[in-house]
Tab-separated table of C-alpha atoms and ligand atoms in Angstrom:
chain	number	residue	atom	x	y	z
Z	1	MET	CA	48.315	58.097	14.126
Z	2	GLU	CA	50.013	60.799	12.105
Z	3	ASN	CA	47.823	63.721	11.235
Z	4	ASN	CA	50.041	64.991	8.489
Z	5	ARG	CA	49.672	61.891	6.328
Z	6	GLU	CA	48.413	62.825	2.905
Z	7	GLN	CA	45.007	61.580	1.797
Z	8	TRP	CA	43.271	61.082	-1.522
Z	9	SER	CA	40.985	63.991	-2.266
Z	10	SER	CA	37.991	61.660	-2.652
Z	11	LYS	CA	37.004	58.046	-2.761
Z	12	ALA	CA	36.711	58.271	-6.539
Z	13	SER	CA	40.357	59.355	-6.690
Z	14	PHE	CA	41.329	56.336	-4.663
Z	15	ILE	CA	39.376	54.066	-6.983
Z	16	LEU	CA	41.066	55.531	-10.043
Z	17	ALA	CA	44.500	55.241	-8.464
Z	18	ALA	CA	43.853	51.690	-7.264
Z	19	ALA	CA	42.485	50.735	-10.674
Z	20	GLY	CA	45.560	52.377	-12.184
Z	21	SER	CA	47.689	50.144	-10.020
Z	22	ALA	CA	45.713	47.036	-10.879
Z	23	VAL	CA	45.495	47.658	-14.617
Z	24	GLY	CA	48.987	47.244	-15.932
Z	25	LEU	CA	51.289	45.123	-18.015
Z	26	GLY	CA	49.580	42.217	-16.272
Z	27	ASN	CA	46.339	42.950	-18.122
Z	28	ILE	CA	47.670	43.923	-21.505
Z	29	TRP	CA	50.975	42.094	-21.913
Z	30	LYS	CA	50.739	39.095	-19.596
Z	31	PHE	CA	47.081	38.073	-19.488
Z	32	PRO	CA	46.710	37.644	-23.265
Z	33	TYR	CA	49.790	35.480	-23.609
Z	34	ILE	CA	49.117	33.236	-20.623
Z	35	ALA	CA	45.502	32.886	-21.699
Z	36	GLY	CA	46.804	32.157	-25.203
Z	37	GLU	CA	49.098	29.409	-23.976
Z	38	ASN	CA	46.609	27.877	-21.560
Z	39	GLY	CA	43.440	27.276	-23.511
Z	40	GLY	CA	41.937	30.778	-23.761
Z	41	ALA	CA	38.511	30.670	-22.161
Z	42	ALA	CA	39.438	27.722	-19.945
Z	43	PHE	CA	42.157	29.814	-18.355
Z	44	LEU	CA	39.860	32.814	-18.125
Z	45	PHE	CA	37.333	30.719	-16.210
Z	46	ILE	CA	39.836	29.505	-13.606
Z	47	TYR	CA	41.320	32.959	-13.308
Z	48	LEU	CA	37.889	34.484	-12.679
Z	49	ILE	CA	37.237	31.972	-9.922
Z	50	CYS	CA	40.574	32.893	-8.333
Z	51	ILE	CA	39.664	36.585	-8.519
Z	52	ILE	CA	36.255	36.106	-6.916
Z	53	VAL	CA	37.080	33.525	-4.286
Z	54	ILE	CA	40.579	34.585	-3.268
Z	55	GLY	CA	41.366	37.944	-4.857
Z	56	LEU	CA	38.329	39.879	-3.655
Z	57	PRO	CA	38.520	38.971	0.050
Z	58	ILE	CA	42.259	39.631	0.125
Z	59	LEU	CA	41.781	42.927	-1.696
Z	60	ASN	CA	39.254	43.972	0.957
Z	61	ILE	CA	41.609	43.002	3.754
Z	62	GLU	CA	44.603	44.800	2.266
Z	63	ILE	CA	42.775	48.062	1.704
Z	64	LEU	CA	41.133	47.775	5.114
Z	65	LEU	CA	44.388	47.122	6.943
Z	66	GLY	CA	45.859	50.201	5.257
Z	67	ARG	CA	42.848	52.389	5.998
Z	68	THR	CA	42.656	51.262	9.628
Z	69	THR	CA	46.326	51.650	10.503
Z	70	LYS	CA	47.268	54.454	8.057
Z	71	LYS	CA	50.601	52.735	7.605
Z	72	ASN	CA	52.924	50.997	5.146
Z	73	PRO	CA	52.899	47.141	5.234
Z	74	VAL	CA	55.543	46.787	7.948
Z	75	GLY	CA	53.982	49.459	10.164
Z	76	ALA	CA	50.451	48.165	9.536
Z	77	PHE	CA	51.161	44.717	10.985
Z	78	LYS	CA	53.071	46.311	13.868
Z	79	ALA	CA	50.118	48.532	14.666
Z	80	ILE	CA	47.825	45.550	15.204
Z	81	THR	CA	50.074	42.954	16.842
Z	82	ASN	CA	53.242	42.902	18.918
Z	83	ASN	CA	54.364	39.598	17.523
Z	84	PRO	CA	57.505	40.469	15.520
Z	85	PHE	CA	56.821	37.683	13.027
Z	86	TRP	CA	54.261	39.839	11.211
Z	87	LYS	CA	56.634	42.693	10.727
Z	88	TYR	CA	58.711	40.328	8.600
Z	89	VAL	CA	55.692	39.443	6.521
Z	90	GLY	CA	55.382	43.164	5.816
Z	91	ALA	CA	59.075	43.303	5.015
Z	92	LEU	CA	58.562	40.471	2.533
Z	93	GLY	CA	56.197	42.862	0.757
Z	94	VAL	CA	58.884	45.506	0.536
Z	95	LEU	CA	61.234	42.866	-0.877
Z	96	ALA	CA	58.590	41.800	-3.399
Z	97	SER	CA	58.217	45.401	-4.496
Z	98	PHE	CA	61.890	45.445	-5.538
Z	99	THR	CA	61.664	42.101	-7.230
Z	100	ILE	CA	58.600	43.044	-9.233
Z	101	LEU	CA	59.757	46.475	-10.232
Z	102	SER	CA	63.127	45.129	-11.339
Z	103	PHE	CA	61.545	43.263	-14.242
Z	104	TYR	CA	58.488	45.491	-14.568
Z	105	SER	CA	60.653	48.490	-15.291
Z	106	VAL	CA	62.413	46.615	-18.095
Z	107	VAL	CA	59.132	45.742	-19.825
Z	108	GLY	CA	57.813	49.247	-19.077
Z	109	GLY	CA	60.900	50.488	-20.914
Z	110	TRP	CA	60.093	48.306	-23.937
Z	111	SER	CA	56.598	49.767	-23.998
Z	112	LEU	CA	57.972	53.301	-24.096
Z	113	ALA	CA	60.473	52.282	-26.751
Z	114	TYR	CA	57.748	50.741	-28.910
Z	115	THR	CA	55.555	53.818	-28.521
Z	116	PHE	CA	58.438	55.836	-29.876
Z	117	GLU	CA	59.151	53.363	-32.691
Z	118	ALA	CA	55.480	53.338	-33.650
Z	119	PHE	CA	55.481	57.121	-33.685
Z	120	VAL	CA	58.456	57.368	-36.015
Z	121	GLY	CA	56.936	54.743	-38.304
Z	122	THR	CA	59.425	51.912	-37.774
Z	123	PHE	CA	56.705	49.260	-37.851
Z	124	ASP	CA	55.767	50.188	-41.342
Z	125	SER	CA	58.849	48.334	-42.511
Z	126	PHE	CA	57.389	45.068	-41.158
Z	127	THR	CA	54.382	45.203	-43.401
Z	128	VAL	CA	54.608	43.047	-46.451
Z	129	LYS	CA	54.568	45.933	-48.875
Z	130	ASN	CA	57.505	47.702	-47.255
Z	131	TRP	CA	59.508	44.719	-46.199
Z	132	SER	CA	63.185	45.410	-45.702
Z	133	PRO	CA	65.683	42.532	-45.739
Z	134	GLU	CA	67.576	43.930	-42.784
Z	135	TYR	CA	65.174	42.279	-40.322
Z	136	GLY	CA	64.862	38.878	-41.988
Z	137	MET	CA	61.535	37.559	-43.227
Z	138	PRO	CA	58.560	39.894	-43.589
Z	139	ASN	CA	55.849	40.153	-40.930
Z	140	PRO	CA	56.088	38.710	-37.392
Z	141	GLU	CA	59.451	37.128	-38.162
Z	142	SER	CA	60.858	40.523	-38.988
Z	143	ALA	CA	59.283	42.108	-35.926
Z	144	ALA	CA	60.666	39.327	-33.726
Z	145	ARG	CA	64.054	39.958	-35.230
Z	146	PHE	CA	63.743	43.654	-34.598
Z	147	PHE	CA	62.872	42.897	-30.965
Z	148	ASP	CA	65.887	40.620	-30.744
Z	149	ILE	CA	68.249	43.182	-32.183
Z	150	GLN	CA	67.021	45.881	-29.797
Z	151	THR	CA	66.978	43.768	-26.644
Z	152	LYS	CA	70.433	42.393	-27.432
Z	153	ASN	CA	71.702	45.929	-27.143
Z	154	PRO	CA	72.387	46.599	-23.436
Z	155	PHE	CA	72.352	50.362	-23.971
Z	156	TRP	CA	68.922	50.290	-25.572
Z	157	ILE	CA	67.403	48.158	-22.855
Z	158	LEU	CA	69.089	50.001	-19.963
Z	159	GLY	CA	68.327	53.371	-21.525
Z	160	TYR	CA	64.591	52.738	-21.744
Z	161	HIS	CA	64.539	51.152	-18.293
Z	162	THR	CA	66.140	54.372	-17.025
Z	163	LEU	CA	63.522	56.448	-18.802
Z	164	PHE	CA	60.665	54.393	-17.370
Z	165	LEU	CA	61.989	54.548	-13.822
Z	166	SER	CA	62.613	58.287	-14.163
Z	167	ILE	CA	58.957	58.874	-15.063
Z	168	VAL	CA	57.903	56.818	-12.026
Z	169	VAL	CA	60.284	58.801	-9.798
Z	170	PHE	CA	59.067	62.095	-11.195
Z	171	ILE	CA	55.448	61.247	-10.308
Z	172	LEU	CA	56.299	59.907	-6.860
Z	173	LEU	CA	58.334	62.967	-5.937
Z	174	SER	CA	55.177	65.064	-6.180
Z	175	GLY	CA	53.469	63.115	-3.395
Z	176	VAL	CA	50.114	61.401	-3.061
Z	177	ARG	CA	47.693	64.055	-4.246
Z	178	SER	CA	49.726	65.919	-6.785
Z	179	GLY	CA	51.674	62.847	-7.884
Z	180	LEU	CA	49.876	59.505	-7.628
Z	181	GLU	CA	46.375	60.939	-7.766
Z	182	LYS	CA	46.930	63.469	-10.505
Z	183	ALA	CA	48.748	60.960	-12.726
Z	184	SER	CA	45.955	58.386	-12.377
Z	185	LYS	CA	43.218	60.953	-12.931
Z	186	PHE	CA	44.892	62.186	-16.071
Z	187	LEU	CA	46.060	58.875	-17.502
Z	188	MET	CA	43.266	56.401	-16.689
Z	189	PRO	CA	40.574	58.069	-18.835
Z	190	ILE	CA	43.031	58.155	-21.748
Z	191	LEU	CA	43.732	54.472	-21.202
Z	192	LEU	CA	40.036	53.587	-21.260
Z	193	PHE	CA	39.441	55.676	-24.332
Z	194	ILE	CA	42.302	54.096	-26.289
Z	195	LEU	CA	41.233	50.620	-25.235
Z	196	LEU	CA	37.690	51.222	-26.483
Z	197	ILE	CA	38.990	52.401	-29.856
Z	198	LEU	CA	41.130	49.267	-30.164
Z	199	VAL	CA	38.305	46.931	-29.129
Z	200	ILE	CA	35.929	48.442	-31.671
Z	201	GLN	CA	38.592	48.321	-34.343
Z	202	GLY	CA	39.315	44.661	-33.491
Z	203	LEU	CA	35.671	43.667	-33.634
Z	204	THR	CA	35.250	45.111	-37.105
Z	205	LEU	CA	38.027	42.954	-38.572
Z	206	PRO	CA	37.251	39.905	-40.720
Z	207	ASP	CA	37.202	36.733	-38.610
Z	208	ALA	CA	36.961	38.790	-35.417
Z	209	ASN	CA	34.599	36.130	-34.081
Z	210	LYS	CA	37.445	33.591	-34.056
Z	211	GLY	CA	39.386	35.789	-31.665
Z	212	VAL	CA	36.343	36.345	-29.491
Z	213	SER	CA	35.445	32.677	-29.310
Z	214	PHE	CA	39.019	31.835	-28.415
Z	215	LEU	CA	38.517	33.941	-25.296
Z	216	PHE	CA	35.063	32.646	-24.514
Z	217	GLN	CA	34.943	29.019	-25.686
Z	218	PRO	CA	37.035	26.873	-23.369
Z	219	ASP	CA	39.590	24.358	-24.568
Z	220	TRP	CA	39.782	22.210	-21.431
Z	221	SER	CA	42.468	19.959	-22.864
Z	222	LYS	CA	45.021	22.717	-22.344
Z	223	ILE	CA	44.406	22.813	-18.605
Z	224	SER	CA	46.931	21.209	-16.268
Z	225	GLY	CA	47.807	21.591	-12.605
Z	226	GLN	CA	50.272	24.260	-13.600
Z	227	THR	CA	47.356	26.277	-14.978
Z	228	PHE	CA	45.884	26.676	-11.494
Z	229	LEU	CA	49.163	28.015	-10.201
Z	230	LEU	CA	49.433	30.433	-13.096
Z	231	ALA	CA	45.837	31.575	-12.670
Z	232	LEU	CA	46.246	32.127	-8.942
Z	233	GLY	CA	49.598	33.883	-9.325
Z	234	HIS	CA	48.119	36.041	-12.023
Z	235	ALA	CA	45.050	36.904	-9.929
Z	236	PHE	CA	47.416	38.272	-7.286
Z	237	PHE	CA	49.599	40.019	-9.793
Z	238	THR	CA	46.814	41.672	-11.706
Z	239	LEU	CA	45.014	42.940	-8.593
Z	240	SER	CA	48.337	44.202	-7.161
Z	241	LEU	CA	47.872	41.953	-4.146
Z	242	GLY	CA	50.117	40.165	-1.726
Z	243	MET	CA	52.834	42.739	-1.137
Z	244	GLY	CA	51.060	45.683	0.397
Z	245	ALA	CA	50.515	47.937	-2.622
Z	246	MET	CA	46.767	48.100	-2.039
Z	247	MET	CA	47.473	48.404	1.681
Z	248	THR	CA	49.659	51.427	1.062
Z	249	TYR	CA	47.061	53.012	-1.234
Z	250	GLY	CA	44.416	52.187	1.389
Z	251	SER	CA	46.480	53.980	4.017
Z	252	TYR	CA	45.783	57.251	2.220
Z	253	LEU	CA	42.014	56.697	2.545
Z	254	SER	CA	39.955	58.395	5.200
Z	255	ASP	CA	37.873	56.277	7.557
Z	256	LYS	CA	34.668	57.468	6.037
Z	257	ASP	CA	35.469	55.894	2.676
Z	258	ASP	CA	34.106	52.399	2.582
Z	259	VAL	CA	36.302	49.557	1.485
Z	260	VAL	CA	33.916	46.896	0.228
Z	261	ASN	CA	32.406	48.811	-2.649
Z	262	ALA	CA	35.775	50.207	-3.662
Z	263	SER	CA	37.224	46.694	-3.799
Z	264	TYR	CA	34.396	45.417	-5.973
Z	265	LEU	CA	34.794	48.271	-8.358
Z	266	VAL	CA	38.565	47.952	-8.641
Z	267	ALA	CA	38.374	44.190	-9.235
Z	268	PHE	CA	35.582	44.675	-11.745
Z	269	LEU	CA	37.446	47.342	-13.713
Z	270	ASP	CA	40.619	45.283	-13.707
Z	271	THR	CA	38.867	42.179	-15.015
Z	272	VAL	CA	36.869	43.986	-17.663
Z	273	ILE	CA	39.978	45.755	-18.911
Z	274	ALA	CA	41.902	42.465	-19.129
Z	275	ILE	CA	39.072	40.931	-21.159
Z	276	PHE	CA	38.877	44.001	-23.412
Z	277	ALA	CA	42.622	43.869	-23.969
Z	278	GLY	CA	42.212	40.180	-24.829
Z	279	VAL	CA	39.497	41.013	-27.365
Z	280	ALA	CA	41.550	43.855	-28.890
Z	281	ILE	CA	44.577	41.596	-29.269
Z	282	PHE	CA	43.060	38.233	-30.253
Z	283	THR	CA	40.791	39.695	-32.907
Z	284	VAL	CA	43.865	41.097	-34.635
Z	285	VAL	CA	45.880	37.910	-34.138
Z	286	PHE	CA	43.153	35.577	-35.446
Z	287	SER	CA	42.060	37.767	-38.301
Z	288	SER	CA	45.618	37.532	-39.591
Z	289	GLY	CA	45.774	33.772	-39.027
Z	290	TYR	CA	48.535	33.892	-36.408
Z	291	ASP	CA	49.259	31.694	-33.475
Z	292	PRO	CA	47.917	32.916	-30.121
Z	293	THR	CA	50.479	30.879	-28.209
Z	294	ALA	CA	53.426	33.121	-29.020
Z	295	GLY	CA	54.375	33.586	-25.349
Z	296	PRO	CA	55.800	36.742	-23.796
Z	297	GLY	CA	56.659	38.057	-27.245
Z	298	LEU	CA	52.985	38.102	-28.311
Z	299	VAL	CA	52.566	41.813	-27.834
Z	300	PHE	CA	56.020	42.854	-29.026
Z	301	HIS	CA	56.536	40.411	-31.931
Z	302	VAL	CA	53.122	39.751	-33.316
Z	303	LEU	CA	51.231	42.982	-32.854
Z	304	PRO	CA	53.484	45.600	-34.478
Z	305	PRO	CA	53.351	44.040	-37.963
Z	306	LEU	CA	49.735	42.927	-37.674
Z	307	LEU	CA	48.529	46.317	-36.512
Z	308	SER	CA	50.598	48.138	-39.105
Z	309	ASN	CA	49.138	46.003	-41.865
Z	310	LEU	CA	45.648	47.332	-41.108
Z	311	VAL	CA	44.142	50.388	-42.698
Z	312	GLY	CA	45.162	53.251	-40.394
Z	313	GLY	CA	47.614	50.839	-38.843
Z	314	TYR	CA	50.139	53.536	-38.028
Z	315	TYR	CA	47.685	55.076	-35.573
Z	316	PHE	CA	46.535	51.787	-34.077
Z	317	ALA	CA	50.091	50.654	-33.426
Z	318	PHE	CA	50.954	53.957	-31.789
Z	319	LEU	CA	47.794	53.931	-29.673
Z	320	PHE	CA	48.356	50.356	-28.588
Z	321	PHE	CA	51.847	50.991	-27.270
Z	322	LEU	CA	50.783	54.252	-25.684
Z	323	LEU	CA	48.092	52.261	-23.889
Z	324	LEU	CA	50.681	49.762	-22.725
Z	325	SER	CA	52.997	52.526	-21.496
Z	326	ILE	CA	50.248	54.314	-19.561
Z	327	ALA	CA	49.153	51.074	-17.937
Z	328	ALA	CA	52.749	50.322	-16.955
Z	329	ILE	CA	53.361	53.778	-15.479
Z	330	THR	CA	50.241	53.906	-13.271
Z	331	SER	CA	51.169	50.444	-11.948
Z	332	GLY	CA	54.882	51.126	-11.609
Z	333	ILE	CA	54.207	54.059	-9.284
Z	334	SER	CA	52.167	51.851	-6.953
Z	335	ILE	CA	54.909	49.245	-6.756
Z	336	LEU	CA	57.581	51.749	-5.732
Z	337	GLU	CA	55.215	53.614	-3.400
Z	338	VAL	CA	55.218	50.590	-1.059
Z	339	SER	CA	58.907	50.896	-0.247
Z	340	VAL	CA	58.756	54.693	-0.239
Z	341	ALA	CA	55.934	54.668	2.344
Z	342	PHE	CA	57.930	52.150	4.356
Z	343	LEU	CA	60.959	54.455	4.556
Z	344	VAL	CA	58.912	57.578	5.203
Z	345	ASP	CA	56.859	55.976	8.029
Z	346	GLU	CA	59.402	53.744	9.665
Z	347	ARG	CA	62.626	55.651	9.173
Z	348	LYS	CA	61.086	59.107	9.283
Z	349	ILE	CA	62.985	60.406	6.293
Z	350	SER	CA	61.648	62.877	3.760
Z	351	ARG	CA	59.589	61.659	0.852
Z	352	LYS	CA	62.114	63.020	-1.598
Z	353	LYS	CA	65.021	61.143	-0.054
Z	354	ALA	CA	62.950	57.974	0.240
Z	355	VAL	CA	61.932	58.073	-3.429
Z	356	LEU	CA	65.460	58.684	-4.669
Z	357	PHE	CA	67.003	56.073	-2.409
Z	358	MET	CA	64.497	53.324	-3.225
Z	359	ALA	CA	64.514	54.110	-6.924
Z	360	GLY	CA	68.306	53.883	-6.828
Z	361	LEU	CA	68.094	50.420	-5.308
Z	362	VAL	CA	65.487	49.290	-7.824
Z	363	TYR	CA	67.610	50.702	-10.583
Z	364	LEU	CA	70.480	48.468	-9.544
Z	365	ALA	CA	68.249	45.442	-8.969
Z	366	ALA	CA	66.857	45.809	-12.483
Z	367	ILE	CA	70.242	45.692	-14.164
Z	368	PRO	CA	70.584	41.869	-14.073
Z	369	CYS	CA	67.014	41.615	-15.453
Z	370	ALA	CA	67.790	44.022	-18.275
Z	371	LEU	CA	71.034	42.262	-19.075
Z	372	SER	CA	69.268	38.864	-19.123
Z	373	PHE	CA	68.563	39.540	-22.778
Z	374	ASN	CA	72.137	40.210	-23.777
Z	375	VAL	CA	75.310	40.184	-21.657
Z	376	LEU	CA	73.923	37.813	-19.013
Z	377	SER	CA	71.756	35.650	-21.246
Z	378	ASP	CA	73.949	32.625	-20.591
Z	379	TYR	CA	73.587	32.902	-16.839
Z	380	THR	CA	70.603	30.678	-16.341
Z	381	PHE	CA	69.349	28.553	-13.491
Z	382	ASN	CA	67.579	25.289	-14.069
Z	383	PHE	CA	64.194	25.031	-12.492
Z	384	GLN	CA	61.560	22.406	-13.295
Z	385	ASP	CA	63.335	21.588	-16.578
Z	386	LYS	CA	63.499	25.170	-17.720
Z	387	ALA	CA	66.558	27.389	-17.942
Z	388	LEU	CA	65.565	30.641	-16.270
Z	389	THR	CA	67.391	33.950	-16.671
Z	390	PHE	CA	67.468	36.630	-13.950
Z	391	PHE	CA	64.481	38.242	-15.628
Z	392	ASP	CA	62.470	34.992	-15.610
Z	393	ILE	CA	63.405	34.331	-11.998
Z	394	ALA	CA	62.273	37.772	-10.824
Z	395	ASP	CA	58.943	37.278	-12.585
Z	396	TYR	CA	58.451	33.696	-11.393
Z	397	LEU	CA	59.573	34.381	-7.841
Z	398	ALA	CA	57.322	37.382	-7.451
Z	399	SER	CA	54.124	36.191	-9.139
Z	400	ASN	CA	54.133	32.556	-8.164
Z	401	LEU	CA	55.797	32.607	-4.762
Z	402	LEU	CA	56.093	35.970	-3.008
Z	403	LEU	CA	52.616	37.278	-3.835
Z	404	PRO	CA	50.607	34.128	-3.046
Z	405	PHE	CA	52.760	33.735	0.062
Z	406	GLY	CA	51.915	37.279	1.104
Z	407	GLY	CA	48.235	36.597	0.420
Z	408	PHE	CA	48.352	33.411	2.456
Z	409	PHE	CA	49.756	35.213	5.482
Z	410	LEU	CA	47.360	38.084	5.062
Z	411	ALA	CA	44.402	35.703	5.218
Z	412	ILE	CA	45.837	34.009	8.318
Z	413	PHE	CA	46.476	37.408	9.871
Z	414	ALA	CA	42.958	38.636	9.220
Z	415	GLY	CA	41.301	35.375	10.220
Z	416	TYR	CA	43.233	34.549	13.352
Z	417	VAL	CA	45.473	37.396	14.556
Z	418	TRP	CA	43.543	40.572	13.875
Z	419	GLY	CA	40.426	38.414	14.288
Z	420	ILE	CA	37.680	37.995	11.732
Z	421	ASP	CA	35.093	39.750	13.915
Z	422	GLU	CA	37.317	42.766	14.260
Z	423	VAL	CA	37.950	42.731	10.504
Z	424	ILE	CA	34.242	42.674	9.748
Z	425	ARG	CA	33.540	45.370	12.340
Z	426	ASN	CA	36.084	47.603	10.630
Z	427	LEU	CA	34.784	46.719	7.183
Z	428	LEU	CA	31.390	48.050	8.194
Z	429	ILE	CA	32.837	51.446	9.085
Z	430	GLY	CA	32.505	53.967	6.287
Z	431	GLU	CA	29.731	55.629	4.368
Z	432	SER	CA	28.346	52.965	2.115
Z	433	ASN	CA	26.862	55.491	-0.211
Z	434	SER	CA	28.379	54.125	-3.347
Z	435	ILE	CA	26.309	54.538	-6.443
Z	436	TYR	CA	27.841	51.435	-7.921
Z	437	PHE	CA	26.761	48.534	-5.824
Z	438	GLY	CA	24.861	50.147	-2.975
Z	439	ASN	CA	25.570	48.923	0.496
Z	440	GLY	CA	23.459	45.830	0.173
Z	441	VAL	CA	26.519	43.650	-0.066
Z	442	VAL	CA	27.702	44.495	3.394
Z	443	LYS	CA	24.321	44.552	5.022
Z	444	SER	CA	23.037	41.330	3.585
Z	445	LYS	CA	22.891	38.536	6.114
Z	446	GLY	CA	24.997	36.200	4.044
Z	447	PHE	CA	27.984	38.506	3.806
Z	448	LYS	CA	29.475	37.991	7.255
Z	449	PRO	CA	29.498	34.193	7.404
Z	450	ALA	CA	30.556	33.901	3.768
Z	451	PHE	CA	33.381	36.404	4.179
Z	452	SER	CA	34.528	34.873	7.411
Z	453	PHE	CA	34.544	31.300	6.070
Z	454	THR	CA	36.377	32.323	2.913
Z	455	VAL	CA	39.062	34.269	4.747
Z	456	LYS	CA	39.612	31.739	7.524
Z	457	TYR	CA	39.491	28.517	5.558
Z	458	ILE	CA	39.132	28.750	1.808
Z	459	CYS	CA	41.854	31.309	1.042
Z	460	PRO	CA	44.636	29.803	3.168
Z	461	VAL	CA	43.874	26.214	2.206
Z	462	LEU	CA	43.568	26.859	-1.519
Z	463	ILE	CA	46.698	29.001	-1.654
Z	464	PHE	CA	48.580	26.395	0.334
Z	465	LEU	CA	47.484	23.554	-1.944
Z	466	VAL	CA	48.425	25.437	-5.073
Z	467	PHE	CA	51.720	26.293	-3.471
Z	468	LEU	CA	52.509	22.666	-2.545
Z	469	TYR	CA	51.595	21.677	-6.038
Z	470	SER	CA	53.892	24.262	-7.556
Z	471	ILE	CA	56.904	22.991	-5.664
Z	472	GLY	CA	56.007	19.475	-6.747
Z	473	TRP	CA	54.914	18.006	-3.403
Z	474	ILE	CA	51.465	16.989	-4.508
K	1	LIG	N1	48.705	44.920	-11.193
K	1	LIG	C1	49.735	45.385	-12.056
K	1	LIG	C2	49.587	44.725	-13.407
K	1	LIG	O1	48.648	44.008	-13.642
K	1	LIG	C3	51.111	45.147	-11.510
K	1	LIG	C4	51.278	45.621	-10.120
K	1	LIG	C5	51.195	46.908	-9.682
K	1	LIG	C6	51.505	44.820	-9.001
K	1	LIG	N2	51.344	46.925	-8.327
K	1	LIG	C7	51.554	45.670	-7.885
K	1	LIG	C8	51.641	43.464	-8.853
K	1	LIG	C9	51.739	45.154	-6.628
K	1	LIG	C10	51.831	42.951	-7.586
K	1	LIG	C11	51.861	43.775	-6.481
K	1	LIG	O2	50.401	44.910	-14.258
């Protein structure tokens, strides 16, 4: 194993970086709108089950496989087995990293753009008092129109995508400790602080309880088979699982850092932050009497005017989009790091070259996604009665197919190829001196059989069933 591989300076740094990867657009942009469309609390419930039953074991395995082999996804499988099949599973992860970043970078760009627009006071013109006819009807209609006008402009959308990817590249060029770690250590506390301000602000609004009960009182009638697929896909997406991102971050851990406690903490932080983001957003939406089922535009159409209408709204709107941008950046770096680590380990090229080369490829891959909103908007593909653009396809393909697929194979690998006993033996290596959960979890008698049964049977079977359902076979 290479001795010159960089390592996190401490386990806490790893946890912050991994939480930075997990907490992203998935928590703040995606979770609220899919929860909004799928019965609020009912969706939350199914999603939590997916996190606990499938997400947590797979998160443990990914980090562990990284820590044990000290390799990128392709190299990690190769280090454990000679069967070439597994190398391709790793390669699927590298492919997924392109696919995800190609649409992630576009939305990351919107977040930066909206932070800027909030800063210069653009959203003020959506409030009723300052309504300007240029954007159509006042309030969310005008904000939706503003969004439309901007995204229809290929230069705007490509420009901000370029800016987002450049920030990601800049951080990655500095390496693991001075890049990934420093960025997460600096940005994550700011993120938490902003989120707390927005939650408190949301809870003090009139009718805040309507927003809160939407998140916590289930509407089971909204649940369909599709909901399970969405919840599972989202559990993978939000925990950054199924394509080797956590594996790559785990490969910068030292063997003395234990995996189980770190996984619990990362999953816990990710879930709490998603729920907080839900509270911050739905309290505002409900207190203004708006529809929570606005879809992907929820954050970009509905929030700018609603936030600006509040007292001190200028600041809240700016803080919200800054929060979104920070979350997107600390996740974006983890997505690209997978393919960078792959090139550095397997092709032995310098980190700098690897970053620039991979970012160049992602840059090109993102162009069809960016142009899906303007030049290429008529190029759609019909799938399950919906016309999907390149952007929609990248999102759907990654979250609902590639990631669960990756998770499925990872469970099979851990259960049957690496061997569950070997996995558990490795899991027990490391100082379990965490102040958070203690080491009781690992030592308790129930842990081994429960972990082993979940990894060998429950994860693969459940993922497979959801998968068959999604392609319409059951
Ligand atoms: N988890 C991030 C979010 O919720 C997105 C993300 C970062 C991701 N790294 C990943 C998703 C790796 C899948 C795989 O926004």
